[in-house]
Coordinates of C-alpha atoms and ligand atoms in Angstrom, one line a residue:
X206 CA -1.1 6.0 37.0
X207 CA 0.9 6.5 33.8
X208 CA 4.0 7.2 35.9
X209 CA 4.3 3.4 36.6
X210 CA 4.7 2.9 32.9
X211 CA 7.8 5.0 32.8
X212 CA 9.4 2.8 35.4
X213 CA 8.6 -0.2 33.3
X214 CA 10.2 1.4 30.3
X215 CA 13.3 2.3 32.2
X216 CA 13.7 -1.4 33.2
X217 CA 13.5 -2.4 29.6
X218 CA 16.0 0.2 28.6
X219 CA 18.5 -1.1 31.1
X220 CA 18.7 -4.6 29.7
X221 CA 22.0 -5.2 27.9
X222 CA 22.3 -6.1 24.2
X223 CA 21.8 -9.9 23.6
X224 CA 21.4 -11.8 20.4
X225 CA 18.3 -11.1 18.3
X226 CA 15.1 -13.0 18.6
X227 CA 13.3 -14.0 21.8
X228 CA 14.5 -15.3 25.2
X229 CA 12.2 -16.7 27.7
X230 CA 13.2 -14.3 30.4
X231 CA 10.9 -13.0 33.2
X232 CA 9.5 -9.9 31.5
X233 CA 9.4 -6.5 33.2
X234 CA 5.8 -5.2 33.3
X235 CA 4.7 -3.3 30.2
X236 CA 2.1 -0.4 30.0
X237 CA -1.5 -1.5 30.4
X238 CA -3.5 -1.3 27.2
X239 CA -6.7 0.7 27.5
X240 CA -8.7 1.6 24.4
X241 CA -10.2 4.9 25.7
X242 CA -8.9 7.8 27.7
X243 CA -10.5 11.1 28.4
X244 CA -9.0 14.1 30.1
X245 CA -7.1 17.3 29.3
X246 CA -3.7 18.2 27.9
X247 CA -2.2 16.2 25.1
X248 CA -3.4 12.8 24.0
X249 CA -2.2 9.9 21.9
X250 CA -3.8 6.8 20.4
X251 CA -1.9 4.0 18.6
X252 CA -2.2 0.2 18.4
X253 CA 0.5 -0.3 21.0
X254 CA 0.9 0.8 24.6
X255 CA 4.7 1.3 24.4
X256 CA 4.2 3.6 21.4
X257 CA 1.4 5.6 23.0
X258 CA 3.5 5.8 26.2
X259 CA 6.5 7.2 24.2
X260 CA 4.2 9.9 22.7
X261 CA 2.9 10.9 26.2
X262 CA 6.5 10.9 27.5
X263 CA 7.6 13.4 24.8
X264 CA 4.5 15.5 25.5
X265 CA 5.3 15.5 29.2
X266 CA 8.8 16.7 28.4
X267 CA 7.5 19.7 26.5
X268 CA 7.5 18.2 23.0
X269 CA 4.6 19.0 20.7
X270 CA 2.3 16.7 18.8
X271 CA 4.7 16.3 15.9
X272 CA 7.6 15.4 18.1
X273 CA 5.4 12.9 20.0
X274 CA 4.1 11.4 16.7
X275 CA 7.6 10.8 15.5
X276 CA 8.6 9.2 18.8
X277 CA 5.5 6.9 18.7
X278 CA 6.0 6.0 15.0
X279 CA 9.6 5.0 15.7
X280 CA 8.4 2.7 18.5
X281 CA 5.8 1.2 16.2
X282 CA 8.6 0.4 13.8
X283 CA 10.0 -1.8 16.6
X284 CA 6.9 -3.4 18.1
X285 CA 4.8 -3.5 14.9
X286 CA 7.6 -4.4 12.5
X287 CA 5.2 -6.2 10.1
X288 CA 2.9 -3.2 9.7
X289 CA 5.2 -0.2 9.4
X290 CA 8.7 1.1 9.8
X291 CA 11.6 2.8 8.1
X292 CA 11.5 0.3 5.3
X293 CA 8.1 1.6 4.2
X294 CA 6.1 4.8 3.7
X295 CA 3.0 6.7 4.7
X296 CA 1.1 10.0 4.9
X297 CA 1.0 12.5 7.7
X298 CA -1.7 15.1 8.2
X299 CA -0.9 17.9 10.6
X300 CA -3.0 20.7 12.1
X301 CA -1.0 23.6 13.2
X302 CA -2.6 25.5 16.0
X303 CA -0.3 28.5 15.4
X304 CA -1.5 29.2 11.9
X305 CA -4.8 27.3 12.2
X306 CA -4.1 25.3 9.0
X307 CA -3.8 21.7 7.9
X308 CA -0.9 20.4 5.8
X309 CA 0.1 17.0 4.6
X310 CA 3.4 15.2 4.0
X311 CA 3.6 12.6 1.2
X312 CA 6.0 9.9 2.3
X313 CA 4.8 7.4 -0.2
X314 CA 7.3 4.9 -1.6
X315 CA 8.4 5.5 -5.2
X316 CA 9.1 3.1 -8.1
X317 CA 12.8 2.9 -9.0
X318 CA 14.0 4.8 -12.1
X319 CA 14.2 1.6 -14.1
X320 CA 10.5 0.9 -13.7
X321 CA 8.3 1.1 -16.8
X322 CA 4.5 0.7 -17.3
X323 CA 5.0 -3.0 -18.2
X324 CA 7.4 -4.0 -15.4
X325 CA 4.7 -5.8 -13.4
X326 CA 2.6 -6.9 -16.4
X327 CA 1.8 -10.6 -16.3
X328 CA 3.6 -11.2 -13.0
X329 CA 1.4 -13.3 -10.6
X330 CA 0.5 -11.1 -7.6
X331 CA 1.9 -13.5 -5.0
X332 CA 5.3 -13.4 -6.8
X333 CA 5.4 -9.6 -6.7
X334 CA 4.4 -9.6 -3.0
X335 CA 7.5 -11.6 -1.8
X336 CA 10.1 -10.1 -4.0
X337 CA 12.7 -7.4 -4.5
X338 CA 10.7 -6.1 -7.5
X339 CA 7.8 -5.0 -5.3
X340 CA 10.0 -2.9 -3.0
X341 CA 9.5 0.9 -3.4
X342 CA 12.0 3.5 -2.3
X343 CA 11.1 4.0 1.4
X344 CA 9.6 7.3 2.5
X345 CA 9.2 7.0 6.3
X346 CA 12.4 8.6 7.5
X347 CA 12.1 11.6 5.2
X348 CA 8.5 12.1 6.3
X349 CA 9.6 12.3 10.0
X350 CA 12.4 14.7 9.2
X351 CA 10.1 16.9 7.0
X352 CA 7.6 17.0 9.8
X353 CA 10.3 17.9 12.4
X354 CA 11.9 20.5 10.1
X355 CA 8.6 22.4 9.7
X356 CA 6.9 21.8 13.1
X357 CA 9.1 20.0 15.5
X358 CA 10.8 21.3 18.6
X359 CA 13.1 18.3 19.3
X360 CA 15.9 16.6 17.4
X361 CA 15.3 13.3 15.6
X362 CA 18.0 11.6 17.7
X363 CA 16.2 12.3 20.9
X364 CA 12.8 11.2 19.5
X365 CA 14.3 7.9 18.4
X366 CA 15.7 7.1 21.9
X367 CA 12.6 5.3 23.3
X368 CA 12.4 3.2 20.2
X369 CA 16.1 2.4 20.3
X370 CA 15.8 1.3 24.0
X371 CA 12.8 -1.0 23.2
X372 CA 14.6 -2.5 20.2
X373 CA 17.7 -3.2 22.3
X374 CA 15.9 -4.3 25.5
X375 CA 13.0 -6.1 23.9
X376 CA 9.3 -6.2 24.3
X377 CA 6.9 -8.9 25.3
X378 CA 5.5 -11.0 22.4
X379 CA 1.7 -10.7 22.3
X380 CA -0.8 -12.8 20.5
X381 CA -1.0 -10.5 17.5
X382 CA 2.8 -10.4 17.0
X383 CA 2.9 -14.2 17.3
X384 CA 0.0 -14.7 14.9
X385 CA 1.4 -12.3 12.3
X386 CA 4.8 -14.0 12.4
X387 CA 3.3 -17.5 12.2
X388 CA 1.1 -16.4 9.2
X389 CA 4.2 -15.2 7.4
X390 CA 6.6 -17.9 8.5
X391 CA 6.7 -19.6 5.1
X392 CA 7.6 -16.3 3.4
X393 CA 10.1 -15.2 6.1
X394 CA 11.8 -18.6 5.9
X395 CA 12.9 -17.9 2.4
X396 CA 15.3 -15.2 3.5
X397 CA 18.3 -15.7 5.8
X398 CA 18.1 -12.3 7.4
X399 CA 14.4 -12.5 8.0
X400 CA 14.4 -16.0 9.5
X401 CA 17.3 -15.2 11.8
X402 CA 15.4 -12.2 13.2
X403 CA 11.8 -13.3 13.3
X404 CA 12.0 -17.1 13.4
X405 CA 14.8 -17.6 15.9
X406 CA 14.2 -21.3 16.5
X407 CA 12.7 -21.9 13.1
X408 CA 9.3 -20.7 14.3
X409 CA 7.3 -17.7 15.5
X410 CA 8.4 -16.6 19.0
X411 CA 5.9 -17.8 21.7
X412 CA 3.5 -15.4 23.4
X413 CA 4.9 -14.0 26.6
X414 CA 8.6 -14.2 25.5
X415 CA 10.8 -11.2 25.0
X416 CA 11.6 -10.1 21.5
X417 CA 14.8 -8.1 20.9
X418 CA 16.1 -6.5 17.7
X419 CA 19.6 -5.2 18.5
X420 CA 20.3 -4.6 14.8
X421 CA 17.4 -2.2 14.6
X422 CA 18.6 -0.5 17.8
X423 CA 21.9 0.1 16.0
X424 CA 20.2 1.3 12.9
X425 CA 18.1 3.8 14.9
X426 CA 21.4 5.0 16.5
X427 CA 22.8 5.6 13.0
X428 CA 19.9 7.4 11.5
X429 CA 19.6 9.8 14.5
X430 CA 22.0 12.0 12.6
X431 CA 19.3 12.5 9.9
X432 CA 17.8 10.9 6.8
X433 CA 21.0 11.2 4.7
X434 CA 22.5 8.5 6.8
X435 CA 19.8 6.2 5.5
X436 CA 19.3 7.4 2.0
X437 CA 23.1 7.5 1.2
X438 CA 26.0 5.5 2.5
X439 CA 26.1 2.1 4.2
X440 CA 22.4 1.6 4.9
X441 CA 21.5 2.7 1.4
X442 CA 24.0 0.2 0.0
X443 CA 22.5 -2.6 2.2
X444 CA 19.0 -1.7 1.0
X445 CA 20.0 -1.8 -2.6
X446 CA 21.8 -5.1 -2.1
X447 CA 18.8 -6.7 -0.4
X448 CA 16.5 -5.5 -3.2
X449 CA 18.7 -6.4 -6.1
X450 CA 20.1 -9.6 -4.7
X451 CA 17.5 -10.8 -2.1
X452 CA 19.2 -12.7 0.7
X453 CA 17.5 -16.0 0.0
X454 CA 18.2 -19.3 1.7
X455 CA 19.9 -21.9 -0.5
X456 CA 17.5 -23.6 -2.9
X457 CA 15.0 -20.7 -3.0
X458 CA 14.5 -19.8 -6.7
X459 CA 11.1 -18.0 -6.8
X460 CA 12.1 -14.5 -5.4
X461 CA 12.3 -11.9 -8.2
X462 CA 15.1 -9.4 -7.8
X463 CA 14.3 -5.7 -7.8
X464 CA 15.5 -2.6 -9.7
X465 CA 16.4 -0.1 -7.0
X466 CA 19.7 1.8 -7.2
X467 CA 21.6 4.1 -4.9
X468 CA 20.6 7.0 -7.1
X469 CA 16.9 6.1 -6.5
X470 CA 17.4 6.3 -2.8
X471 CA 19.4 9.5 -2.9
X472 CA 16.7 11.2 -5.0
X473 CA 13.8 10.4 -2.7
X474 CA 11.8 13.4 -1.3
X475 CA 8.7 13.5 1.0
X476 CA 6.9 16.6 -0.3
X477 CA 4.4 18.8 1.5
X478 CA 1.1 18.7 -0.4
X479 CA -2.2 20.5 0.0
X480 CA -4.8 18.4 1.9
X481 CA -8.2 17.6 0.4
X482 CA -11.1 19.5 2.0
X483 CA -14.8 19.1 1.9
X484 CA -17.5 20.7 4.1
X485 CA -19.7 18.3 5.9
X486 CA -22.6 19.5 8.0
X487 CA -20.8 22.6 9.1
X488 CA -17.5 20.8 9.7
X489 CA -14.4 20.9 7.5
X490 CA -13.0 17.5 6.7
X491 CA -9.3 17.5 5.7
X492 CA -7.7 14.4 4.2
X493 CA -4.8 13.1 2.2
X494 CA -4.8 14.0 -1.4
X495 CA -3.1 12.0 -4.3
X496 CA -1.2 9.8 -4.5
X497 CA -3.5 8.6 -1.8
X498 CA -7.1 8.1 -2.8
X499 CA -8.2 8.4 0.8
X500 CA -9.1 12.1 1.0
X501 CA -10.8 12.3 -2.4
X502 CA -12.9 9.1 -1.9
X503 CA -13.9 9.9 1.7
X504 CA -14.6 13.4 0.6
X505 CA -16.7 12.5 -2.4
X506 CA -18.7 10.0 -0.4
X507 CA -19.4 12.6 2.4
X508 CA -20.5 15.1 -0.2
X509 CA -23.0 12.6 -1.6
X510 CA -24.2 11.7 1.9
X511 CA -24.7 15.4 2.8
X512 CA -27.8 15.4 0.6
X513 CA -29.6 13.1 3.1
X514 CA -30.6 13.8 6.6
X515 CA -28.9 10.6 7.9
X516 CA -29.6 11.5 11.5
X517 CA -33.4 11.7 10.8
X518 CA -33.6 8.5 8.8
X519 CA -33.9 4.9 10.1
X520 CA -30.5 3.5 10.7
X521 CA -31.1 0.9 8.0
X522 CA -31.9 3.5 5.4
X523 CA -29.0 5.7 6.4
X524 CA -26.6 2.7 6.1
X525 CA -28.0 2.0 2.6
X526 CA -27.0 5.5 1.6
X527 CA -23.6 5.0 3.3
X528 CA -22.9 1.9 1.3
X529 CA -24.1 3.4 -2.0
X530 CA -22.2 6.7 -1.6
X531 CA -19.0 4.6 -0.9
X532 CA -19.6 2.5 -4.0
X533 CA -20.1 5.5 -6.2
X534 CA -16.9 7.2 -4.8
X535 CA -14.9 4.0 -5.4
X536 CA -16.1 3.8 -9.0
X537 CA -14.4 7.2 -9.6
X538 CA -11.4 6.4 -7.4
X539 CA -10.7 3.3 -9.4
X540 CA -10.6 5.2 -12.7
X541 CA -9.1 8.5 -11.8
X542 CA -6.7 8.2 -8.9
X543 CA -2.9 7.8 -9.2
X544 CA 0.3 9.8 -8.7
X545 CA -0.6 13.5 -9.4
X546 CA 2.9 14.1 -10.8
X547 CA 2.2 11.6 -13.5
X548 CA -1.6 11.7 -14.2
X549 CA -4.0 14.6 -14.3
X550 CA -6.6 14.0 -11.6
X551 CA -9.9 15.8 -11.8
X552 CA -9.7 16.4 -8.0
X553 CA -11.7 19.6 -7.9
X554 CA -14.5 18.0 -9.8
X555 CA -14.5 14.9 -7.7
X556 CA -14.8 17.0 -4.5
X557 CA -17.4 19.4 -6.0
X558 CA -20.9 19.5 -4.4
X559 CA -22.4 19.8 -7.9
X560 CA -20.7 16.6 -8.9
X561 CA -21.9 14.9 -5.7
X562 CA -25.4 15.9 -6.6
X563 CA -25.1 14.1 -10.0
X564 CA -23.7 11.0 -8.3
X565 CA -26.4 11.1 -5.6
X566 CA -29.1 11.1 -8.3
X567 CA -28.1 7.6 -9.3
X568 CA -29.0 6.2 -5.9
X569 CA -32.3 4.4 -5.7
X570 CA -34.1 2.4 -3.0
X571 CA -32.1 -0.8 -3.9
X572 CA -28.4 -1.2 -4.4
X573 CA -27.1 -0.2 -7.8
X574 CA -23.6 -1.8 -7.6
X575 CA -21.5 -1.9 -9.6
X576 CA -21.7 1.8 -10.7
X577 CA -19.8 3.1 -13.7
X578 CA -17.4 6.0 -13.0
X579 CA -18.8 9.5 -13.6
X580 CA -17.3 12.4 -15.4
X581 CA -16.2 15.0 -12.8
X582 CA -14.1 17.0 -15.3
X583 CA -16.9 19.6 -16.1
X584 CA -17.4 20.4 -12.5
X585 CA -15.5 23.4 -11.2
X586 CA -16.0 24.5 -7.6
X587 CA -13.7 24.3 -4.6
X588 CA -11.7 22.4 -5.1
X589 CA -0.9 0.1 8.0
X590 CA -0.9 1.6 11.1
X591 CA -2.5 4.7 12.1
X592 CA -1.6 6.9 15.0
X593 CA -3.2 10.1 16.3
X594 CA -1.5 12.6 18.6
X595 CA -2.5 16.0 19.9
X596 CA -0.8 18.4 22.3
X597 CA -2.0 21.0 24.9
X598 CA -1.5 23.8 22.3
X599 CA -4.1 22.2 20.0
X600 CA -1.7 20.8 17.4
X601 CA -2.8 17.5 15.9
X602 CA -1.1 14.7 13.9
X603 CA -3.0 12.0 12.0
X604 CA -0.5 9.7 10.5
X605 CA -0.9 6.4 8.6
X606 CA 2.2 4.5 7.6
X607 CA 2.8 1.0 6.3
X608 CA 5.1 -1.5 4.6
X609 CA 2.0 -2.5 2.6
X610 CA 1.2 -6.2 3.4
X611 CA 1.7 -7.6 6.8
X612 CA 5.4 -8.5 6.7
X613 CA 6.0 -6.3 3.6
X614 CA 8.2 -7.9 1.0
X615 CA 9.4 -10.4 3.7
X616 CA 12.9 -9.1 3.2
X617 CA 14.8 -7.9 6.3
X618 CA 17.8 -5.7 5.3
X619 CA 20.7 -7.9 6.5
X620 CA 22.4 -6.4 9.5
X621 CA 19.9 -3.6 9.9
X622 CA 16.8 -5.3 11.4
X623 CA 14.0 -3.8 9.4
X624 CA 11.6 -5.2 6.7
X625 CA 11.4 -3.7 3.3
X626 CA 7.9 -2.8 1.9
X627 CA 6.2 -4.3 -1.1
X628 CA 4.3 -1.1 -1.8
X629 CA 4.8 -1.3 -5.6
X630 CA 2.2 -4.1 -5.6
X631 CA -0.4 -1.3 -5.1
X632 CA 0.2 -0.3 -8.7
X633 CA -2.2 -1.7 -11.4
X634 CA -0.1 -4.4 -13.0
X635 CA -1.5 -3.5 -16.4
X636 CA -0.2 -0.5 -18.4
X637 CA -2.2 2.4 -19.6
X638 CA -4.1 3.3 -16.4
X639 CA -3.9 6.1 -13.9
X640 CA -2.3 3.8 -11.5
X641 CA 0.1 1.9 -13.9
X642 CA 3.7 1.9 -12.9
X643 CA 6.4 4.3 -14.2
X644 CA 9.9 5.4 -13.3
X645 CA 9.7 7.4 -10.1
X646 CA 5.9 7.1 -9.8
X647 CA 4.1 6.6 -6.5
X648 CA 1.5 3.8 -6.4
X649 CA -2.1 4.9 -5.5
X650 CA -2.8 4.4 -1.8
X651 CA -6.0 4.2 0.2
X652 CA -4.6 5.6 3.4
X653 CA -6.9 8.1 4.9
X654 CA -5.4 10.0 7.8
X655 CA -8.2 12.6 8.5
X656 CA -8.5 15.7 10.6
X657 CA -11.9 17.4 11.0
X658 CA -12.2 21.0 12.1
X659 CA -15.1 22.9 13.4
X660 CA -14.9 26.7 13.2
X661 CA -11.2 26.2 12.4
X662 CA -10.4 24.2 15.6
X663 CA -9.9 20.4 15.8
X664 CA -13.1 18.4 16.2
X665 CA -12.0 14.8 15.5
X666 CA -9.0 13.1 14.0
X667 CA -9.0 9.4 12.8
X668 CA -7.4 6.9 10.5
X669 CA -6.9 3.1 10.1
X670 CA -4.9 0.5 8.3
X671 CA -6.7 -2.1 6.0
X672 CA -5.9 -1.6 2.3
X673 CA -8.9 -0.3 0.4
X674 CA -11.1 -0.8 3.5
X675 CA -9.2 2.1 5.1
X676 CA -11.4 4.5 3.1
X677 CA -14.7 3.0 4.2
X678 CA -13.5 2.6 7.8
X679 CA -12.7 6.3 8.0
X680 CA -16.0 7.2 6.3
X681 CA -18.0 4.9 8.6
X682 CA -16.4 6.3 11.7
X683 CA -17.2 9.8 10.6
X684 CA -20.8 9.0 9.8
X685 CA -21.2 7.1 13.1
X686 CA -19.9 10.1 15.0
X687 CA -21.3 13.0 13.1
X688 CA -24.6 11.7 11.9
X689 CA -25.5 8.8 14.3
X690 CA -24.4 10.7 17.4
X691 CA -22.0 8.1 18.7
X692 CA -19.0 9.0 20.9
X693 CA -15.7 8.4 19.2
X694 CA -15.0 5.2 21.1
X695 CA -18.5 3.9 20.1
X696 CA -17.9 5.0 16.5
X697 CA -14.7 3.0 16.4
X698 CA -16.1 0.0 18.2
X699 CA -19.2 -0.3 16.0
X700 CA -19.3 -3.3 13.5
X701 CA -18.0 -2.3 10.1
X702 CA -19.3 -2.8 6.5
X703 CA -17.2 -1.9 3.5
X704 CA -18.8 -1.3 0.0
X705 CA -16.2 -0.6 -2.7
X706 CA -18.4 -0.8 -5.8
X707 CA -18.3 -4.6 -5.7
X708 CA -21.1 -7.1 -5.9
X709 CA -20.8 -7.9 -2.2
X710 CA -20.4 -5.7 0.9
X711 CA -17.5 -6.9 3.0
X712 CA -18.8 -6.9 6.6
X713 CA -17.9 -8.0 10.1
X714 CA -20.0 -10.7 11.7
X715 CA -21.4 -8.1 14.2
X716 CA -22.8 -6.1 11.2
X717 CA -24.1 -9.1 9.4
X718 CA -26.2 -10.3 12.4
X719 CA -27.7 -6.8 13.0
X720 CA -31.3 -6.2 12.2
X721 CA -30.2 -3.4 9.7
X722 CA -28.3 -6.0 7.7
X723 CA -31.4 -8.1 7.2
X724 CA -33.3 -5.0 6.0
X725 CA -30.3 -4.0 3.8
X726 CA -30.5 -7.5 2.2
X727 CA -34.0 -6.7 1.1
X728 CA -32.5 -3.7 -0.8
X729 CA -30.2 -6.1 -2.7
X730 CA -27.1 -5.8 -0.6
X731 CA -25.1 -9.0 -0.4
X732 CA -22.7 -9.5 2.5
X733 CA -19.4 -11.4 2.6
X734 CA -18.3 -12.0 6.2
X735 CA -14.8 -11.0 7.3
X736 CA -13.6 -11.3 10.9
X737 CA -12.2 -7.8 11.2
X738 CA -12.0 -4.6 9.2
X739 CA -9.3 -2.1 10.1
X740 CA -7.6 -1.1 13.3
X741 CA -8.5 2.6 13.9
X742 CA -7.2 5.2 16.3
X743 CA -8.5 8.7 16.8
X744 CA -8.9 11.6 19.1
X745 CA -12.1 13.6 19.7
X746 CA -11.8 17.2 20.9
X747 CA -14.5 18.2 23.3
X748 CA -15.6 21.5 24.7
X749 CA -13.8 22.8 27.7
X750 CA -10.4 21.5 26.6
X751 CA -11.3 17.9 27.1
X752 CA -10.1 15.2 24.7
X753 CA -11.0 11.6 24.3
X754 CA -8.3 9.4 22.8
X755 CA -9.7 6.2 21.4
X756 CA -8.3 3.0 19.9
X757 CA -9.8 -0.4 19.1
X758 CA -11.2 -2.3 22.1
X759 CA -11.0 -5.7 20.3
X760 CA -9.7 -5.6 16.7
X761 CA -6.1 -6.7 16.3
X762 CA -5.8 -7.3 20.0
X763 CA -6.9 -3.8 21.0
X764 CA -5.0 -0.5 20.9
X765 CA -3.8 2.0 23.5
X766 CA -5.1 5.4 24.2
X767 CA -3.7 7.9 26.8
X768 CA -4.2 11.5 27.8
X769 CA -1.8 13.7 29.8
X770 CA -4.3 14.5 32.6
X771 CA -6.9 11.7 32.8
X772 CA -10.3 12.4 34.4
X773 CA -12.2 9.6 36.2
X774 CA -13.3 7.1 33.5
X775 CA -17.0 6.9 34.1
X776 CA -17.4 10.6 34.8
X777 CA -15.4 11.4 31.7
X778 CA -17.5 9.0 29.6
X779 CA -20.7 10.7 30.6
X780 CA -19.2 14.1 30.2
X781 CA -17.8 13.2 26.8
X782 CA -21.2 12.1 25.6
X783 CA -23.1 15.1 26.9
X784 CA -20.5 17.5 25.5
X785 CA -20.4 15.8 22.2
X786 CA -24.2 16.1 21.9
X787 CA -24.0 19.8 22.7
X788 CA -21.2 20.4 20.3
X789 CA -23.2 19.1 17.4
X790 CA -26.2 21.4 18.0
Ligands
LIG110 N1 -0.7 -0.3 0.9 C1 -2.0 0.1 1.5 C2 -2.3 1.5 0.9 O1 -1.4 2.3 0.8 C3 -2.0 0.2 3.0 C4 -1.7 -1.2 3.6 C5 -2.8 -1.7 4.4 O2 -3.2 -1.1 5.4 O3 -3.3 -2.8 4.1 O4 -3.4 1.7 0.6

């Protein structure tokens, strides 16, 4: 069935280069979105069917999971331009089957060299959001190249080809793309380059029309020769111009210029870093370490939860501990986490079982939020989109990348077709804290790309966008799967609740109307309703070489999961559940 998708892609690729924006042409068919796929061979799950299809195509042509992840990420930069792209950054977690180890790549944006701890002080948040000042030095392209240099088997240029074709030929505007454009229209209208590209007739392109980005196609053609063509030379000069002299429409006076220089771009690196690791019920949970707070916060919460037999408790009591463990971990995250090259982070203490026991002792039958941070320093011991790809050899990539807010800074680099991030708004605006700005520093992230191993082999990989809720989404999916016995698709679909050490738990309507929520209210939990939390993707690795790729069935319009050799859906679902149960025993 997937073969039909390739035909659709070929049609798209054959369309000649027209002007940017949308045209109301009859659209060739696009891949069908399905949120769950089970089978054998490699697998991919992303928020978009064209991106998932690009990953599967690379796998079919003999590429590995890292090759396929880069191809899918490049497509996401085209079809999800408000969530991610070469103007932003992210974190990639890779499991290498050959050496049975997990490594991570830190592609977080950095503050320019002219940044100081007081650069953002007193600036209203909204003004930092749509500005040159909030733009960090992008990390995405160096991340892709670092991953390919260490693990890849194909050249960057080849992996960018599907994305380039889609940028040139266009893709069909769906409701999510339309809504995200409309929600940002006022911001986008401030910039000549952004309104030309995303508001072609002064408004968001209608659903069902075809959106083309020939300038981005051209940019992808140029960067195929490697990251230096982006971090130096013409593209670098265009980025610096856009940041320092934002391309505002006449009369727009409220856009602060930024501080980035050519030297800042030339100096950017995406280093390999050790992953965080915690043991959880016999599994090894690997996550992203600082400057992301994802791995440490998910890890600390899991360590706290390991002291309870969640599977044996009522669901309501288990959820109480989930919310409290998350709140306690957030109290620590908020105080201690920042860029490890600038602040000393008591990471080993935060991830120590002995420290988790101290934190667990603070949990009573009713909620204790807000909790003060603890002191993990005495404890020794061991230590905004997500895509997940695996290949038939057992390699796995769990990759979250972003341009921070939907639409990033709102600034499209003139002539190059991509949005710049506003990641520096993830700093604390006040000086003197672990996450205060500094020259060359990376703002604290919440991104939580996660890979769980069982006996050294992949068990499940997940991640999600969603700012600080990323952490609780990853945590909740793991608890749903590991403790509550849900399949990965069930664990992803289940209603979400996010407790980040605040007076109220942010929760989806489906959670708030559940009987558990009523019981949790009696324990003092207060809920604030939010329509959707996160947009997760993941892959579960089942016995017998079976895999289930899973994406959101509903949230953000649903995602797209595919496997190389699908098995019949109903059979596969039953088998996945049965095998999952056995795997846990
Ligand atoms: N900037 C956020 C972070 O790094 C991710 C953006 C989002 O998903 O909202 O934590």
